[in-house]
Amino acid sequence: MEAATLARKRTGEVKPTLKIVVIDDHPIVRLGLVRLLATDESLEVCGETDNAATAVEMVVALKPDLVMMDLSLPGAIGGVELLSQLMAAAEGVKVLVVSMLDEAMYAENALQRGAAGFVEKNQATDQLLVAVHE
């Protein structure tokens, strides 16, 4: 099973669980993403943060399979720089950029820096879940 850990349901059935860290500075968006991910039993949000300053430390400590992050983050470390830092610090982690920024302008840059995918925030929730599983 690639990039997944095993979790046991109460029935004793083994199923794959993807551990995810969510990084977004907007509390409503972050909560929405966490709740959306909770609708899929094969996904587990193991951490969340609203800033780049704690994101790298959190990802290194929690060792998620996937990081969902916004590119528009406040502070000295912006989202694009955070993406580069995550790729360097957490070998093997996949990053899905979830952004309100125009895809054509930012997606190519994010993908060149190592992101596994790019989803605009105005997409349907089922498309986001498909992107997470891909």
mmCIF file of C-alpha atoms in Angstrom, residues 16 18 30 42 49 58 74 87 89 95-96 115 117 120-121 124:
data_model
loop_
_atom_site.group_PDB
_atom_site.id
_atom_site.type_symbol
_atom_site.label_atom_id
_atom_site.label_comp_id
_atom_site.label_asym_id
_atom_site.label_seq_id
_atom_site.Cartn_x
_atom_site.Cartn_y
_atom_site.Cartn_z
ATOM 1 C CA PRO A 16 -5.981 2.181 4.259
ATOM 2 C CA LEU A 18 -4.175 8.597 4.490
ATOM 3 C CA ARG A 30 -9.640 25.202 7.275
ATOM 4 C CA SER A 42 -10.103 6.453 4.488
ATOM 5 C CA THR A 49 -2.213 25.019 11.257
ATOM 6 C CA MET A 58 4.346 19.995 12.298
ATOM 7 C CA PRO A 74 0.643 35.621 5.929
ATOM 8 C CA MET A 87 9.652 19.313 -0.036
ATOM 9 C CA ALA A 89 12.312 18.813 5.034
ATOM 10 C CA VAL A 95 1.548 18.307 -1.258
ATOM 11 C CA LEU A 96 -1.806 19.259 -2.728
ATOM 12 C CA ALA A 115 3.485 19.885 -5.517
ATOM 13 C CA GLY A 117 -1.432 18.690 -7.537
ATOM 14 C CA GLU A 120 -8.779 25.872 -7.032
ATOM 15 C CA LYS A 121 -11.013 26.556 -4.029
ATOM 16 C CA ALA A 124 -16.701 21.112 -6.349
#
